[in-house]
Amino acid sequence: MKLRHFFAFAMASVMALAACEEIVNLGMPSVTISTSEVTLAKEGGDATIKLVATRDWTVKIDDEAAAWLVVDPASGIASSLEQEVTVTALANDGYDREASVGFTIGMQTKYLTVKQEGSQGSAEALVMYSNDFDKTKAEKGGSGWSTYLDSFDGWMNATGTGLESVTYGFDRMTARTNSGNGSAGSYSDYVELGASGMNYLWFGSGAPYFAVKNIALPEGKTDFTLSFGTERYLYQADDNTFSWDEFKVYVSVDGNKWVKPAFEFAGGKLPNGRWDLASTTFTVPAGTASLSVYFASSLASAYAIDDVRLVLADAAGTVLDFANGEEFQVGDSTTGGGNTGGDDVVPESKGKKTVAEFIEAADKENYYELTGTVSGFNATYCSFDLTDDSGKIYVYSVLDASKAAWTSKISNGGTITIYALYDYYEKNSQHEVVKAHIVNFTAGTVERPTDITDVTVEEFLKKEVDDTWYRLSGTVSGTLNTTYGNFDLTDETGSVYVYGIDNWSSYSAKFAVGDKVTIVGHRYIYTNPNDGSVKDEVMDAYIESWTAGEGNTGSGGGNGGELDPDAAWSYLFAKSDLGDSYSAPVTKTLNGAEWSFAMTGSTYLGWDSNNGRGLQMGKSKEPASEVTLSTSGISGNIKKIVVNTAGASGTDAELVVKVGETALGSPVKTTTTATDYTFEAETAVSGAVELKWTLTTAAVYIKSISVYTE
């Protein structure tokens, strides 16, 4: 009897233990919340939402919001059941405020916006003037930037309480846009401080200036902060460090006497060829009714501004002494002026010179007439080499009117006469013509060399640098620059960099990586002036023959990463994918699938406009050590995944691709060139897709993803 009871007790214990160890399948990883926004009263209070998370979850909230907002509980365990979460706010004696609360399971995050009124009303009352210049996107025309401020109003996007009597003064100013290098692009250090991107204002030729006049100030207020984004980028300059001696900012309370406040950059130092946010806090005399701001550049075609703001400050700043200010007046808006090559007025020529005489004179003040043969013509910029019996010189830029009138008429081999202004590009030790006026052009034929030596890449690299012409055949590889025709040429013996193609306009629209090409050019060795490194190149090259590679239909194709119509799911990344978010973690819906972007060591997302490698994750000043892209939105049994990816300079990035817990293929080491990498499973598997890079070299890039199922 006792024995029977013992066995019964033992069996019950075993069954109970088995029940305790039973694993509940909660399905695919997901997190949902019952609402995306709640509003709380200014007296304080709380709101309750419902959350369902199939994996353990935690709350994400920044320190500023955590000072007035409490989320309870701040974490929870995985469950298929709803869990209640309460958000509680303290009383708000200030301005209206809001916070973003994230509920994350790692690979997915859902955000709740919490808004609370303040006893002082909307924070918009803090803003007297704010302009991101983004009313309408500025578009570059066929003859260059003609979006002068007096003829294009897409920059007039001001908001604030002080606009009633605002007027503008400007000269030699255009609104421009640059998706890769604008204030919110990869060359900006104030993206996280609210850089708007899209349009910016460019200070062009002559003595450009921009003024915002008569911003109304609130009664009884004397403390203000003025800020703006800015960049110095003088093309071909060795050093683009911002200079307050070149770029001056004044403020005035009466439009007659002007004071220069002292500004500081958010990055703590003068930026060099990068955007950063400059700001100053100052105090004006009691009773001041309005304020004017004046920006001026003494250096032509080098400076840009964006995101100009004048707001109330929460403390006193530098007391400005307007009584002893500089006296001058700023007129209302005048001509937009020229920025891409100067005025449309024909310059005066001081006489004719040969190329050799022109270079010897090195006169940067006066124009001279040059006549010669055109080669290396680039229709995008209307730039070319001009050669006469005495030598050759590069024509870097032409005046706007000449560019508009002559770009469609110029071709290689023709004879051209220009009025030329001399300049010297120290970085390449190169003599140049700038701001040229084209007098006339006569079409001609291109004379090609007849004495050409056929070589392999290996043989070419052993040759001396001289005037010998060499013929090379191979495959287009590496990163293709579709503007100038720069690429790597690879044959069975090696690879060499081709720097520009003389007859590129005949091939640019159909050229792609993987094509077969025969070129003729000179041997050249380029020395980098920054670090002394050297690079073997083919120079003065032209294409003799070309054959489209596999998959190129003759419409070009750039650097790979194209989508395969046979894939079950695929996506080609675009700059527009960034939207308003330039930071991770973030969730994006890509071709119907929700993807989560997460990083360790960095939050930066950007776009590689220079080398065509796609979405950038991490940057040199904020290096990523791990980057993860994941989705549960692709169904079916997955057999293969192809990822087009690359790493930053000196890359050691390693990419692992998983479906569920199964790794597809082996990890791969990326190169700096956008390349398709294939990850294939031995047996098709289903589950969440995860792409994970580990690295120590700042950033990785992704151009496309293709997923194949059985």
XYZ file of C-alpha atoms in Angstrom, residues 5-707:
703
model
C 1.275 5.540 -2.817
C 4.964 6.200 -3.353
C 4.738 5.387 -7.076
C 1.604 7.516 -7.428
C 3.355 10.445 -5.745
C 6.448 10.006 -7.916
C 4.390 9.895 -11.112
C 2.514 13.048 -10.126
C 5.802 14.803 -9.409
C 7.191 13.853 -12.806
C 4.054 15.094 -14.569
C 4.157 18.332 -12.646
C 7.822 18.850 -13.499
C 7.083 18.181 -17.156
C 4.289 20.710 -17.036
C 6.634 23.314 -15.499
C 9.209 22.776 -18.223
C 6.691 23.012 -21.076
C 7.780 25.697 -23.538
C 5.037 27.989 -24.821
C 5.389 28.928 -28.509
C 4.517 32.625 -28.792
C 5.114 32.778 -32.534
C 7.236 35.305 -34.384
C 8.846 38.193 -32.449
C 6.454 41.134 -32.304
C 5.434 44.059 -30.117
C 2.222 46.109 -30.389
C 0.699 48.953 -28.345
C -2.962 50.005 -28.174
C -2.346 53.615 -29.198
C 0.481 55.685 -30.637
C -0.258 58.931 -28.765
C -1.613 60.147 -25.415
C -2.119 63.692 -24.064
C -1.824 64.567 -20.374
C -3.077 67.640 -18.494
C -0.721 70.424 -17.440
C -1.581 69.703 -13.777
C 0.007 66.282 -14.208
C -1.656 62.893 -14.400
C -1.433 59.509 -16.023
C -2.697 57.376 -18.873
C -2.765 53.613 -19.327
C -2.094 51.750 -22.556
C -2.089 48.063 -23.404
C 0.952 46.240 -24.777
C 1.440 42.777 -26.284
C 5.041 41.563 -26.691
C 5.983 38.017 -27.698
C 9.499 38.573 -26.398
C 10.797 40.171 -23.201
C 10.486 43.943 -23.518
C 11.971 47.111 -22.057
C 11.180 50.817 -22.138
C 13.420 53.343 -23.929
C 13.182 56.983 -22.842
C 15.757 59.764 -23.006
C 17.075 61.558 -19.911
C 15.258 64.822 -20.664
C 11.873 63.106 -20.821
C 12.658 60.892 -17.831
C 12.931 64.056 -15.714
C 9.166 64.592 -15.967
C 7.717 61.307 -17.195
C 7.549 57.889 -15.467
C 6.660 54.632 -17.233
C 5.489 51.738 -15.048
C 6.400 48.971 -15.472
C 9.627 49.733 -17.322
C 10.017 46.161 -18.575
C 8.105 42.915 -18.884
C 8.274 39.286 -19.901
C 7.145 37.725 -23.159
C 3.440 36.958 -23.314
C 0.604 36.599 -25.782
C -1.648 38.430 -23.311
C -2.177 42.178 -23.004
C -0.086 43.929 -20.358
C -1.062 47.319 -18.889
C 1.521 50.107 -18.862
C 0.966 53.457 -17.135
C 2.704 56.711 -18.098
C 2.644 59.434 -15.425
C 3.673 63.078 -15.887
C 4.577 65.717 -13.324
C 2.831 69.093 -13.379
C 4.117 71.339 -16.183
C 4.759 74.969 -15.260
C 6.649 75.629 -18.491
C 5.849 75.370 -22.192
C 3.983 72.550 -23.905
C 6.198 69.475 -24.194
C 6.229 65.995 -25.625
C 8.298 62.839 -25.373
C 8.738 59.637 -27.341
C 8.613 56.403 -25.331
C 9.904 53.266 -27.026
C 8.814 49.709 -26.195
C 11.455 47.413 -27.632
C 12.106 43.686 -27.923
C 15.470 44.340 -29.567
C 14.661 43.662 -33.179
C 11.410 45.631 -33.095
C 10.357 48.829 -31.348
C 7.019 50.619 -31.112
C 6.880 54.273 -30.068
C 4.313 56.125 -27.957
C 4.164 59.924 -28.211
C 3.285 61.592 -24.898
C 2.136 65.215 -25.094
C 1.529 67.560 -22.155
C 0.283 71.125 -22.120
C 2.225 73.736 -20.146
C 1.063 76.704 -18.114
C 3.049 79.016 -20.429
C 1.408 77.671 -23.568
C 2.969 76.505 -26.817
C 6.738 76.403 -27.154
C 6.202 78.042 -30.530
C 5.958 81.301 -28.587
C 9.684 80.940 -27.967
C 10.451 81.300 -31.676
C 10.639 84.780 -33.197
C 12.024 83.630 -36.544
C 12.843 80.221 -38.019
C 13.593 79.443 -41.660
C 14.798 76.116 -43.075
C 14.462 77.474 -46.659
C 12.523 74.330 -47.641
C 9.213 75.622 -48.986
C 9.907 74.169 -52.458
C 12.898 72.105 -53.500
C 15.447 74.057 -55.541
C 16.231 72.386 -58.861
C 19.398 72.838 -60.889
C 18.722 73.761 -64.508
C 20.624 72.791 -67.613
C 22.672 75.972 -67.398
C 23.416 75.680 -63.694
C 21.781 77.115 -60.591
C 19.362 79.843 -61.621
C 17.313 79.698 -58.408
C 18.204 83.265 -57.447
C 16.381 84.567 -54.396
C 14.638 87.297 -56.357
C 13.135 84.877 -58.908
C 12.612 81.696 -56.841
C 10.537 81.830 -53.655
C 11.052 78.204 -52.587
C 13.381 79.445 -49.816
C 10.716 81.621 -48.142
C 9.569 79.166 -45.475
C 9.802 81.305 -42.331
C 7.737 80.662 -39.205
C 7.622 82.411 -35.838
C 5.897 85.186 -33.927
C 8.019 88.028 -35.338
C 7.211 87.819 -39.068
C 4.649 90.612 -39.408
C 7.075 93.266 -40.698
C 9.960 91.091 -41.925
C 11.645 92.069 -45.201
C 14.753 90.690 -46.867
C 17.888 92.079 -48.437
C 20.276 90.004 -50.546
C 22.678 90.034 -53.443
C 24.459 87.247 -55.356
C 22.430 84.570 -53.548
C 20.847 81.326 -54.753
C 18.870 78.599 -53.059
C 20.358 75.172 -53.739
C 19.958 71.586 -52.689
C 22.389 68.688 -52.369
C 20.920 65.413 -51.106
C 24.266 63.978 -50.068
C 26.159 67.035 -48.877
C 23.492 69.370 -47.516
C 23.019 70.302 -43.870
C 21.466 66.912 -43.078
C 23.816 64.870 -45.272
C 26.921 62.835 -44.634
C 29.076 65.987 -44.313
C 27.034 67.464 -41.461
C 27.839 67.423 -37.751
C 24.516 68.806 -36.580
C 22.031 66.294 -37.974
C 20.957 65.321 -34.463
C 20.459 68.987 -33.555
C 17.711 69.388 -36.143
C 19.432 69.987 -39.482
C 16.679 70.273 -42.060
C 18.504 69.252 -45.221
C 17.030 69.971 -48.681
C 17.507 73.673 -49.533
C 20.297 75.921 -48.288
C 21.393 79.427 -49.284
C 24.625 79.772 -51.282
C 26.779 82.923 -51.187
C 27.961 83.393 -54.765
C 30.320 85.670 -56.644
C 31.249 89.266 -55.905
C 30.207 90.408 -52.420
C 27.197 88.244 -51.567
C 25.005 88.928 -48.557
C 21.675 87.902 -47.028
C 19.698 89.928 -44.475
C 16.521 89.299 -42.473
C 15.186 92.669 -41.398
C 12.687 93.830 -38.770
C 11.999 90.632 -36.826
C 9.461 91.697 -34.181
C 10.497 90.997 -30.582
C 8.037 90.227 -27.765
C 7.343 93.050 -25.368
C 9.456 93.005 -22.237
C 11.929 90.393 -23.521
C 15.635 91.167 -23.968
C 17.475 87.806 -24.048
C 17.710 85.898 -27.332
C 19.635 83.096 -29.027
C 20.546 83.328 -32.724
C 21.661 80.146 -34.496
C 22.281 78.928 -38.030
C 23.844 75.982 -39.823
C 26.809 76.771 -42.047
C 29.564 75.236 -44.143
C 32.682 76.513 -45.892
C 33.346 74.598 -49.091
C 35.580 76.328 -51.604
C 36.011 73.852 -54.431
C 39.534 72.420 -54.734
C 40.736 74.216 -51.598
C 43.250 72.263 -49.524
C 41.798 73.667 -46.311
C 38.104 74.524 -45.850
C 38.258 75.605 -42.209
C 35.489 78.088 -41.429
C 36.734 81.681 -40.936
C 34.857 84.429 -39.122
C 37.140 86.895 -40.925
C 35.642 85.720 -44.238
C 32.075 85.140 -43.081
C 30.579 87.891 -40.945
C 27.268 87.977 -39.075
C 25.836 91.230 -37.699
C 22.699 92.153 -35.754
C 21.045 95.551 -35.494
C 18.121 97.051 -33.592
C 17.666 100.039 -35.907
C 19.088 99.000 -39.298
C 21.847 101.602 -39.073
C 24.359 100.432 -36.461
C 25.433 96.811 -36.541
C 27.220 94.622 -34.002
C 29.025 91.291 -34.562
C 28.140 88.834 -31.753
C 30.614 86.071 -30.890
C 29.379 82.670 -32.055
C 30.344 79.164 -30.973
C 29.956 75.944 -32.952
C 28.147 72.967 -31.465
C 31.154 70.781 -32.240
C 33.421 72.999 -30.120
C 35.755 73.971 -32.959
C 35.750 75.602 -36.391
C 34.404 73.024 -38.879
C 36.552 72.087 -41.872
C 34.542 71.378 -45.001
C 31.576 70.213 -42.918
C 28.260 71.617 -41.759
C 27.860 72.594 -38.107
C 25.507 74.719 -36.022
C 26.733 78.146 -34.873
C 24.905 79.935 -32.058
C 25.154 82.939 -29.748
C 23.069 84.251 -26.843
C 22.879 87.999 -26.320
C 20.971 90.721 -24.513
C 19.487 93.773 -26.250
C 18.443 97.067 -24.628
C 15.104 97.113 -22.810
C 12.283 98.287 -25.027
C 13.842 96.973 -28.266
C 10.972 96.304 -30.684
C 12.720 94.553 -33.569
C 15.995 92.969 -34.658
C 17.715 92.557 -38.027
C 20.336 89.943 -38.954
C 22.921 90.334 -41.726
C 25.135 87.570 -43.201
C 27.979 88.485 -45.582
C 30.848 86.603 -47.214
C 34.039 88.268 -48.431
C 35.065 85.024 -50.183
C 33.089 84.235 -53.316
C 31.410 80.868 -53.841
C 32.532 79.254 -50.598
C 29.900 79.650 -47.870
C 26.364 78.355 -47.302
C 23.786 78.719 -44.527
C 20.674 76.828 -43.415
C 18.258 76.701 -40.488
C 18.370 80.340 -39.336
C 16.590 80.747 -35.976
C 16.040 83.548 -33.472
C 14.466 82.336 -30.215
C 13.928 83.517 -26.664
C 16.797 82.571 -24.362
C 16.226 81.299 -20.828
C 19.097 83.385 -19.446
C 20.910 86.625 -20.197
C 23.742 86.602 -22.703
C 26.409 89.006 -23.908
C 25.175 92.597 -23.674
C 25.433 94.121 -27.153
C 26.606 97.745 -27.431
C 24.769 99.083 -30.474
C 25.780 102.684 -29.754
C 29.317 101.843 -30.902
C 28.320 99.525 -33.731
C 29.472 99.742 -37.365
C 27.347 102.115 -39.422
C 25.911 100.907 -42.746
C 22.546 100.247 -44.289
C 21.255 97.119 -46.012
C 18.944 97.629 -48.967
C 15.965 95.487 -49.818
C 16.349 92.498 -52.110
C 18.426 93.134 -55.218
C 19.630 90.888 -57.999
C 20.173 87.221 -57.319
C 23.519 87.398 -59.053
C 25.617 84.532 -60.358
C 27.037 81.778 -58.225
C 28.246 79.141 -60.617
C 30.576 81.306 -62.616
C 29.897 84.969 -62.005
C 27.909 87.616 -63.862
C 26.496 87.346 -67.347
C 28.519 90.437 -68.328
C 31.223 89.774 -70.949
C 34.617 90.295 -69.262
C 37.237 92.527 -70.842
C 40.174 90.712 -72.448
C 43.670 92.190 -72.031
C 44.866 90.565 -75.222
C 45.739 87.217 -76.794
C 48.113 84.679 -75.249
C 49.231 81.154 -75.922
C 48.623 78.580 -73.219
C 52.298 78.717 -72.231
C 52.242 82.533 -72.007
C 49.000 82.424 -70.021
C 50.475 79.990 -67.497
C 53.694 81.967 -67.198
C 51.800 85.214 -66.546
C 49.682 83.551 -63.808
C 47.497 86.672 -63.668
C 44.491 86.051 -61.393
C 43.020 89.540 -61.947
C 42.731 89.919 -65.726
C 41.211 87.953 -68.597
C 43.164 86.888 -71.713
C 42.057 85.361 -75.005
C 43.017 81.711 -75.597
C 42.336 79.563 -78.668
C 42.865 75.820 -78.876
C 41.440 72.333 -79.373
C 38.859 70.829 -76.998
C 39.389 67.436 -75.387
C 38.003 65.684 -72.303
C 34.752 67.658 -72.551
C 32.318 67.168 -69.648
C 28.833 68.371 -70.558
C 27.625 68.310 -66.934
C 30.005 71.076 -65.900
C 31.058 72.446 -69.301
C 34.685 71.727 -68.368
C 37.402 70.597 -70.785
C 41.083 70.660 -71.696
C 42.227 73.379 -74.111
C 45.362 72.587 -76.136
C 47.396 74.733 -78.525
C 50.902 74.358 -79.964
C 52.468 75.612 -76.723
C 50.706 73.347 -74.216
C 47.487 72.292 -72.519
C 45.383 73.754 -69.677
C 42.235 72.607 -67.887
C 39.169 74.875 -68.167
C 37.503 74.236 -64.839
C 34.465 76.565 -65.024
C 32.686 78.928 -67.394
C 30.311 81.822 -66.754
C 26.594 81.055 -66.534
C 25.616 82.704 -69.810
C 28.381 80.893 -71.716
C 27.432 77.578 -70.169
C 23.803 78.033 -71.172
C 24.650 79.108 -74.713
C 27.485 76.710 -75.587
C 27.241 73.435 -73.623
C 25.078 71.723 -76.224
C 27.374 72.880 -79.059
C 30.830 71.934 -77.754
C 32.401 68.591 -78.622
C 35.852 67.040 -78.479
C 38.122 67.837 -81.397
C 36.634 71.267 -82.098
C 38.402 74.641 -81.917
C 37.358 77.046 -79.172
C 38.188 80.662 -78.276
C 37.639 81.840 -74.721
C 38.399 84.775 -72.451
C 40.258 83.043 -69.631
C 40.973 83.912 -65.986
C 43.924 82.113 -64.391
C 43.889 80.075 -61.184
C 46.178 77.484 -59.608
C 44.936 74.333 -57.852
C 47.663 73.628 -55.318
C 46.383 70.209 -54.283
C 47.096 68.785 -57.741
C 49.777 71.349 -58.689
C 47.570 72.229 -61.639
C 47.166 75.405 -63.712
C 43.528 76.136 -64.552
C 41.112 78.490 -66.275
C 38.142 79.622 -64.165
C 35.034 81.700 -64.954
C 35.729 81.547 -68.675
C 33.678 83.408 -71.257
C 33.240 81.435 -74.497
C 33.698 83.579 -77.603
C 33.154 80.975 -80.328
C 33.481 77.291 -81.167
C 33.963 75.405 -84.426
C 33.335 71.655 -84.536
C 36.190 69.419 -85.648
C 37.322 65.816 -85.623
C 39.169 64.093 -82.805
C 42.663 62.989 -83.773
C 43.482 59.680 -82.153
C 47.010 58.253 -81.811
C 48.185 55.688 -84.340
C 51.244 54.426 -82.476
C 49.692 52.327 -79.693
C 51.259 49.492 -77.673
C 49.020 46.578 -76.624
C 49.620 45.511 -72.996
C 48.075 43.558 -70.151
C 47.410 45.331 -66.862
C 50.479 43.668 -65.344
C 52.666 44.869 -68.229
C 51.138 48.356 -68.085
C 52.009 48.740 -64.396
C 55.673 48.057 -65.169
C 55.902 50.817 -67.796
C 57.444 54.253 -67.251
C 55.334 57.394 -66.977
C 55.763 59.071 -70.374
C 53.846 60.004 -73.534
C 53.478 56.431 -74.805
C 49.928 55.332 -75.657
C 48.852 51.907 -74.368
C 45.854 49.743 -75.245
C 44.241 47.680 -72.448
C 41.233 45.358 -72.512
C 39.302 43.989 -69.567
C 36.200 44.083 -67.397
C 34.749 47.184 -65.734
C 34.945 46.648 -61.957
C 35.101 48.502 -58.652
C 33.029 51.639 -58.085
C 31.894 53.320 -61.298
C 31.764 57.127 -61.304
C 29.074 57.804 -63.893
C 29.840 61.539 -64.087
C 33.476 61.326 -65.208
C 33.915 57.699 -66.251
C 36.233 56.574 -63.435
C 36.445 52.817 -62.773
C 38.762 49.855 -62.262
C 39.752 47.854 -65.338
C 40.496 44.207 -64.549
C 41.989 41.467 -66.698
C 43.478 38.090 -65.857
C 46.755 39.726 -64.748
C 45.466 42.441 -62.394
C 43.526 45.703 -62.003
C 44.275 49.383 -62.637
C 42.283 52.547 -61.972
C 41.042 54.486 -65.005
C 40.788 58.194 -64.214
C 38.279 59.650 -66.665
C 37.270 58.849 -70.228
C 37.668 61.437 -72.995
C 34.660 60.222 -75.020
C 32.583 59.416 -71.956
C 29.470 61.218 -73.206
C 29.037 58.503 -75.834
C 28.973 55.732 -73.228
C 27.812 57.152 -69.879
C 24.145 56.253 -70.326
C 24.825 52.562 -71.066
C 28.006 51.804 -69.133
C 27.926 49.466 -66.101
C 30.127 47.364 -63.864
C 30.703 43.998 -65.564
C 30.959 45.399 -69.102
C 33.873 44.491 -71.383
C 35.905 47.445 -72.609
C 39.036 48.320 -74.578
C 40.656 51.657 -73.797
C 43.716 53.636 -74.892
C 45.562 55.897 -72.465
C 48.802 57.004 -70.788
C 50.570 55.575 -67.743
C 50.310 57.858 -64.686
C 51.088 57.709 -60.955
C 48.965 59.875 -58.666
C 50.470 61.058 -55.358
C 47.977 61.927 -52.621
C 49.097 65.295 -51.166
C 47.445 64.526 -47.810
C 49.210 61.291 -46.877
C 51.839 60.800 -49.611
C 50.295 57.545 -50.824
C 50.595 56.731 -54.537
C 48.137 55.183 -56.973
C 48.678 53.726 -60.452
C 46.273 55.155 -63.027
C 45.352 55.273 -66.692
C 45.106 58.917 -67.779
C 43.912 60.726 -70.942
C 41.993 57.570 -71.820
C 39.333 57.009 -74.456
C 37.181 54.002 -75.239
C 37.944 52.073 -78.422
C 35.314 49.365 -77.980
C 32.651 48.384 -75.487
C 30.397 45.354 -74.959
C 27.599 45.240 -72.390
C 28.153 42.690 -69.660
C 25.700 40.025 -68.576
C 22.548 41.642 -67.191
C 23.264 45.061 -68.726
C 20.602 45.814 -71.321
C 22.447 48.892 -72.506
C 20.800 51.300 -70.088
C 23.680 51.321 -67.664
C 23.582 49.958 -64.188
C 26.244 51.576 -62.081
C 27.769 49.564 -59.278
C 25.652 46.425 -58.978
C 22.971 45.864 -56.366
C 20.259 45.559 -59.023
C 17.117 43.594 -58.133
C 16.383 40.092 -59.395
C 12.750 39.656 -60.544
C 12.976 35.958 -59.558
C 13.500 36.808 -55.883
C 10.559 36.212 -53.521
C 11.309 39.537 -51.827
C 13.846 42.213 -52.747
C 14.628 45.844 -52.066
C 16.966 48.472 -53.558
C 17.696 51.179 -50.990
C 17.179 54.862 -51.876
C 18.046 58.160 -50.202
C 14.325 58.724 -49.588
C 14.276 55.696 -47.248
C 15.847 57.910 -44.580
C 12.776 60.140 -44.507
C 12.943 62.344 -41.426
C 15.051 59.828 -39.487
C 18.833 59.977 -39.684
C 19.377 57.810 -36.628
C 18.878 54.304 -35.343
C 17.183 52.406 -33.829
C 14.365 52.828 -36.289
C 11.800 50.650 -38.026
C 11.155 51.013 -41.759
C 8.637 49.267 -44.025
C 10.537 48.105 -47.119
C 8.524 46.530 -49.937
C 5.826 45.378 -47.516
C 8.179 43.993 -44.840
C 8.898 45.819 -41.581
C 12.678 45.999 -40.983
C 14.359 47.077 -37.764
C 17.697 48.920 -37.831
C 19.816 48.718 -34.676
C 23.438 49.675 -33.963
C 25.958 49.477 -31.158
C 28.345 52.402 -30.735
C 26.508 54.684 -33.168
C 23.048 55.893 -34.118
C 23.986 57.502 -37.439
C 22.213 56.678 -40.695
C 23.214 58.485 -43.887
C 23.536 58.111 -47.635
C 26.666 57.488 -49.727
C 26.143 59.960 -52.577
C 29.812 59.971 -53.615
C 30.496 56.279 -54.251
C 27.030 54.832 -54.794
C 27.190 52.252 -52.002
C 23.729 52.995 -50.666
C 22.584 53.438 -47.064
C 25.408 54.309 -44.643
C 25.303 52.965 -41.082
C 27.803 54.577 -38.676
C 30.398 57.281 -39.356
C 33.993 58.172 -38.473
C 33.058 60.525 -35.624
C 30.494 58.021 -34.315
C 31.783 54.576 -35.302
C 29.516 51.547 -35.169
C 30.851 48.287 -33.730
C 27.774 46.239 -34.591
C 24.951 46.806 -37.074
C 21.819 44.633 -37.212
C 18.976 44.637 -39.749
C 16.121 42.244 -39.045
C 12.594 41.425 -40.148
C 9.859 38.902 -39.436
C 7.881 40.029 -42.430
C 9.140 37.582 -45.077
C 7.251 34.293 -45.169
C 8.086 30.977 -46.779
C 11.047 28.616 -46.656
C 14.122 30.698 -47.422
C 16.883 29.102 -49.474
C 19.161 32.024 -50.337
C 19.758 35.695 -49.471
C 21.893 38.068 -51.578
C 23.155 41.251 -49.890
C 24.922 44.068 -51.745
C 27.139 45.685 -49.124
C 30.472 47.425 -48.538
C 32.607 48.776 -45.718
C 34.328 52.083 -45.019
C 37.992 52.725 -45.813
C 40.223 50.083 -44.218
C 37.161 47.914 -43.605
C 37.295 44.778 -41.486
C 33.502 44.381 -41.398
C 32.198 40.812 -41.229
C 28.613 39.999 -42.210
C 26.630 37.040 -40.865
C 23.150 36.247 -42.245
C 20.659 34.140 -40.284
C 17.117 32.868 -40.758
C 15.759 32.048 -37.329
C 18.677 30.399 -35.541
C 20.203 29.018 -38.731
C 23.220 30.745 -40.270
C 23.133 30.824 -44.077
C 26.493 29.976 -45.608
C 29.643 31.375 -44.017
C 30.464 34.875 -42.718
C 31.995 37.190 -45.325
C 34.498 40.052 -45.047
C 33.327 43.120 -46.952
C 35.470 45.292 -49.213
C 35.153 49.028 -49.847
C 33.385 48.272 -53.152
C 29.642 47.627 -53.273
C 29.506 43.871 -53.927
C 26.800 41.178 -54.071
C 27.395 38.487 -51.424
C 25.354 35.260 -51.540
C 24.319 33.390 -48.370
C 22.740 30.007 -49.075
C 21.238 27.422 -46.707
C 21.884 23.695 -47.079
C 18.174 23.151 -46.436
C 15.526 25.849 -46.820
C 14.444 27.326 -43.457
C 11.783 29.737 -42.207
C 11.909 32.412 -39.534
C 13.042 35.947 -38.864
C 15.786 37.250 -41.171
C 18.796 38.868 -39.498
C 21.781 40.616 -41.116
C 24.543 41.399 -38.617
C 27.830 43.205 -39.276
C 30.652 43.398 -36.734
C 33.355 45.987 -37.406
C 35.946 48.393 -36.020
C 36.131 50.715 -39.042
C 33.338 53.239 -38.455
C 30.704 52.332 -41.040
C 29.136 49.810 -43.373
C 26.873 50.333 -46.376
C 23.967 48.392 -47.824
C 22.615 48.826 -51.331
C 20.161 45.965 -51.821
C 18.746 42.755 -50.357
C 17.180 39.853 -52.278
C 15.505 36.860 -50.593
